[in-house]
CSV table of C-alpha atoms in Angstrom, one decimal:
chain,number,residue,atom,x,y,z
A,14,MET,CA,39.5,7.9,10.4
A,15,GLY,CA,38.1,11.3,9.6
A,16,ASP,CA,34.4,12.2,9.7
A,17,ASN,CA,33.4,12.4,6.1
A,18,ALA,CA,29.8,13.2,6.8
A,19,CYS,CA,28.5,16.4,5.3
A,20,GLN,CA,27.9,19.1,7.8
A,21,SER,CA,26.1,21.6,5.6
A,22,TYR,CA,22.5,22.6,6.0
A,23,PHE,CA,21.8,21.4,2.5
A,24,CYS,CA,23.1,17.9,3.0
A,25,ASN,CA,20.8,15.1,2.1
A,26,GLY,CA,19.9,12.7,4.9
A,27,GLY,CA,19.3,9.8,2.5
A,28,TRP,CA,16.7,8.4,0.2
A,29,THR,CA,13.9,8.9,2.7
A,30,GLU,CA,14.5,12.6,2.7
A,31,VAL,CA,14.7,12.8,-1.1
A,32,LEU,CA,11.4,10.9,-1.5
A,33,SER,CA,9.6,12.7,1.2
A,34,HIS,CA,10.6,16.1,0.0
A,35,MET,CA,9.8,15.6,-3.7
A,36,SER,CA,6.9,17.6,-5.1
A,37,PRO,CA,3.5,15.8,-5.4
A,38,TYR,CA,3.5,17.2,-9.0
A,39,GLY,CA,6.7,15.2,-9.5
A,40,TYR,CA,5.1,12.1,-8.2
A,41,SER,CA,2.1,12.5,-10.4
A,42,ASN,CA,4.2,13.1,-13.5
A,43,PHE,CA,6.4,10.0,-12.7
A,44,GLY,CA,3.1,8.0,-12.3
A,45,ILE,CA,2.0,9.2,-15.8
A,46,ALA,CA,5.4,8.4,-17.3
A,47,PHE,CA,5.6,4.9,-15.7
A,48,GLY,CA,2.1,4.1,-16.7
A,49,LEU,CA,2.7,5.1,-20.3
A,50,GLY,CA,6.3,3.9,-20.5
A,51,PHE,CA,5.8,0.4,-19.0
A,52,SER,CA,2.7,-0.1,-21.1
A,53,VAL,CA,4.7,0.5,-24.2
A,54,VAL,CA,7.5,-1.8,-23.0
A,55,GLY,CA,4.9,-4.5,-22.3
A,56,ALA,CA,3.4,-4.1,-25.8
A,57,ALA,CA,6.9,-4.1,-27.5
A,58,TRP,CA,7.9,-7.2,-25.6
A,59,GLY,CA,4.7,-9.0,-26.5
A,60,ILE,CA,5.0,-8.0,-30.2
A,61,TRP,CA,8.6,-9.2,-30.2
A,62,LEU,CA,7.6,-12.6,-28.7
A,63,THR,CA,4.7,-13.0,-31.0
A,64,GLY,CA,6.3,-11.6,-34.1
A,65,SER,CA,9.4,-13.7,-34.0
A,66,SER,CA,7.3,-16.9,-33.7
A,67,LEU,CA,4.9,-15.8,-36.3
A,68,VAL,CA,7.6,-15.1,-38.9
A,69,GLY,CA,9.4,-18.3,-38.1
A,70,ALA,CA,6.2,-20.5,-38.3
A,71,ALA,CA,5.1,-18.7,-41.5
A,72,VAL,CA,8.1,-20.2,-43.3
A,73,LYS,CA,6.5,-23.6,-42.9
A,74,ALA,CA,2.8,-22.5,-43.2
A,75,PRO,CA,2.5,-19.2,-45.1
A,76,ARG,CA,-1.3,-19.2,-44.5
A,77,ILE,CA,-0.9,-18.2,-40.9
A,78,ARG,CA,0.5,-14.8,-41.6
A,79,SER,CA,-2.7,-12.8,-41.8
A,80,LYS,CA,-4.9,-14.4,-39.2
A,81,ASN,CA,-2.2,-14.5,-36.6
A,82,LEU,CA,-1.8,-10.8,-36.8
A,83,ILE,CA,-4.6,-10.6,-34.2
A,84,SER,CA,-1.9,-11.5,-31.6
A,85,VAL,CA,0.1,-8.4,-32.5
A,86,ILE,CA,-3.1,-6.3,-32.2
A,87,PHE,CA,-3.7,-7.7,-28.7
A,88,CYS,CA,-0.2,-6.8,-27.7
A,89,GLU,CA,-0.6,-3.3,-29.1
A,90,ALA,CA,-3.8,-2.9,-27.0
A,91,THR,CA,-1.7,-2.9,-23.9
A,92,ALA,CA,0.1,0.2,-25.1
A,93,ILE,CA,-3.3,1.9,-25.8
A,94,TYR,CA,-4.3,1.1,-22.2
A,95,GLY,CA,-1.3,3.0,-21.0
A,96,VAL,CA,-2.1,6.0,-23.3
A,97,ILE,CA,-5.7,6.1,-22.0
A,98,MET,CA,-4.5,6.0,-18.4
A,99,ALA,CA,-1.9,8.7,-19.1
A,100,ILE,CA,-4.6,11.0,-20.5
A,101,ILE,CA,-6.9,10.4,-17.5
A,102,LEU,CA,-4.0,11.1,-15.0
A,103,ALA,CA,-2.7,14.1,-16.9
A,104,ASN,CA,-6.2,15.7,-16.8
A,105,LYS,CA,-6.2,15.4,-13.0
A,106,VAL,CA,-3.1,17.5,-12.5
A,107,LYS,CA,-4.3,21.1,-11.7
A,108,LYS,CA,-2.1,24.0,-10.9
A,109,PRO,CA,-2.8,26.4,-8.0
A,110,GLU,CA,-5.0,29.5,-8.7
A,111,TYR,CA,-2.1,31.8,-7.9
A,112,ALA,CA,1.6,31.5,-8.4
A,113,TYR,CA,3.2,31.0,-5.0
A,114,SER,CA,6.9,31.0,-4.2
A,115,GLN,CA,5.9,29.0,-1.2
A,116,LEU,CA,2.5,27.4,-0.5
A,117,PRO,CA,0.6,29.1,2.3
A,118,ASP,CA,0.2,27.5,5.7
A,119,ALA,CA,-3.5,27.0,5.2
A,120,TRP,CA,-2.8,24.8,2.1
A,121,ASP,CA,-4.4,21.3,2.1
A,122,PHE,CA,-1.0,19.5,2.4
A,123,PRO,CA,-2.5,16.1,3.1
A,124,GLY,CA,-4.7,16.3,0.0
A,125,TYR,CA,-1.8,17.7,-2.0
A,126,TYR,CA,0.4,14.7,-1.1
A,127,TYR,CA,-2.4,12.2,-1.4
A,128,ALA,CA,-3.1,13.3,-4.9
A,129,GLY,CA,0.6,13.0,-5.9
A,130,TYR,CA,1.1,9.6,-4.3
A,131,GLY,CA,-2.2,8.3,-5.6
A,132,MET,CA,-1.5,9.2,-9.1
A,133,PHE,CA,2.0,7.7,-8.8
A,134,SER,CA,0.6,4.4,-7.6
A,135,ALA,CA,-2.2,4.4,-10.2
A,136,GLY,CA,0.3,4.9,-13.0
A,137,LEU,CA,2.8,2.4,-11.6
A,138,SER,CA,0.1,-0.3,-11.2
A,139,VAL,CA,-1.2,0.2,-14.7
A,140,GLY,CA,2.3,0.1,-16.2
A,141,LEU,CA,3.4,-3.0,-14.3
A,142,THR,CA,0.1,-4.8,-15.1
A,143,ASN,CA,0.5,-3.9,-18.8
A,144,ILE,CA,4.1,-5.4,-18.8
A,145,ALA,CA,2.6,-8.6,-17.4
A,146,SER,CA,-0.2,-8.5,-19.9
A,147,GLY,CA,2.0,-7.7,-22.9
A,148,VAL,CA,4.4,-10.6,-22.0
A,149,SER,CA,1.6,-13.1,-21.4
A,150,VAL,CA,-0.2,-12.1,-24.6
A,151,GLY,CA,3.1,-12.4,-26.5
A,152,ILE,CA,3.7,-15.9,-25.1
A,153,ALA,CA,0.2,-17.0,-25.9
A,154,GLY,CA,0.4,-15.4,-29.4
A,155,SER,CA,3.7,-17.2,-30.0
A,156,SER,CA,2.1,-20.5,-29.0
A,157,CYS,CA,-0.9,-19.7,-31.2
A,158,ALA,CA,1.3,-19.1,-34.3
A,159,ILE,CA,3.4,-22.2,-33.8
A,160,GLY,CA,0.3,-24.4,-33.0
A,161,ASP,CA,-1.6,-23.0,-35.9
A,162,ALA,CA,1.3,-23.8,-38.2
A,163,GLN,CA,1.1,-27.5,-37.1
A,164,ASP,CA,-2.7,-27.9,-36.7
A,165,PRO,CA,-5.2,-25.2,-37.9
A,166,SER,CA,-7.8,-26.4,-35.5
A,167,LEU,CA,-5.7,-25.1,-32.5
A,168,PHE,CA,-6.0,-21.4,-33.6
A,169,VAL,CA,-9.4,-20.7,-31.9
A,170,LYS,CA,-8.5,-22.7,-28.8
A,171,VAL,CA,-5.3,-20.8,-28.1
A,172,LEU,CA,-6.8,-17.5,-29.1
A,173,ILE,CA,-9.2,-17.8,-26.2
A,174,VAL,CA,-6.2,-18.1,-23.9
A,175,GLU,CA,-4.8,-15.0,-25.5
A,176,ILE,CA,-8.0,-13.1,-24.9
A,177,PHE,CA,-7.8,-13.9,-21.2
A,178,ALA,CA,-4.2,-12.8,-21.1
A,179,SER,CA,-5.2,-9.5,-22.8
A,180,ALA,CA,-7.9,-9.0,-20.1
A,181,LEU,CA,-5.1,-8.5,-17.5
A,182,GLY,CA,-4.4,-5.1,-19.1
A,183,ILE,CA,-8.1,-4.2,-18.8
A,184,PHE,CA,-8.1,-5.2,-15.2
A,185,GLY,CA,-5.0,-3.0,-14.6
A,186,ILE,CA,-6.6,0.1,-16.1
A,187,ILE,CA,-9.8,-0.5,-14.1
A,188,VAL,CA,-7.7,-0.6,-10.9
A,189,GLY,CA,-5.7,2.5,-12.0
A,190,ILE,CA,-9.0,4.4,-12.5
A,191,ILE,CA,-10.3,3.4,-9.1
A,192,GLN,CA,-7.0,4.4,-7.5
A,193,SER,CA,-7.0,7.8,-9.2
A,194,ASN,CA,-10.7,8.6,-8.7
A,195,SER,CA,-10.1,10.5,-5.4
A,196,CYS,CA,-6.8,12.1,-6.4
A,197,THR,CA,-7.6,15.8,-6.7
A,198,PHE,CA,-5.0,18.5,-6.5
A,199,PRO,CA,-6.0,21.4,-4.3
A,200,ILE,CA,-5.9,24.7,-6.2
A,201,ALA,CA,-6.4,27.2,-3.3
A,202,ALA,CA,-5.7,27.4,0.4
A,203,LEU,CA,-8.3,26.1,2.8
A,204,GLU,CA,-10.8,28.5,4.3
A,205,ASN,CA,-10.3,29.1,8.0
């Protein structure tokens, strides 16, 4: 058996090397993208769950169409939480004062990487929380539409459950803001 391992200087040692050598700006931009993208996925998933039940139940009871649209609005709020977090994170990305081909040795590398990793984790936590929030609001909204079609007195009772499911998204954005508070990209080399 021949040795098929790459012997070049530019060979990749594995995923650890790829992830540890990625730019903190890349991590921060992935955090922004995951926060926004997953939030939209959560909202779409919730709207799909709620909307399909709403349309189906409205065949039996057309009166539920307008008042059960609140469930769709709650689902859409999860996407708005992702947009808010993306704006907050995007405003934290700062470029260096001068264009460097290579950052100077006196650069604050721990702060540089801390900002990138922190923004990545903030965006990812907001995005994943909003997927869970969107799905839970969608399931609660689906139950609300079907229950309201059977018994109109159930609407307010199930709506309260839906409000608590929507609060998951608010908790997620609060956690994301707390995570990203100390993420500051250095813009100049440290003074010696």
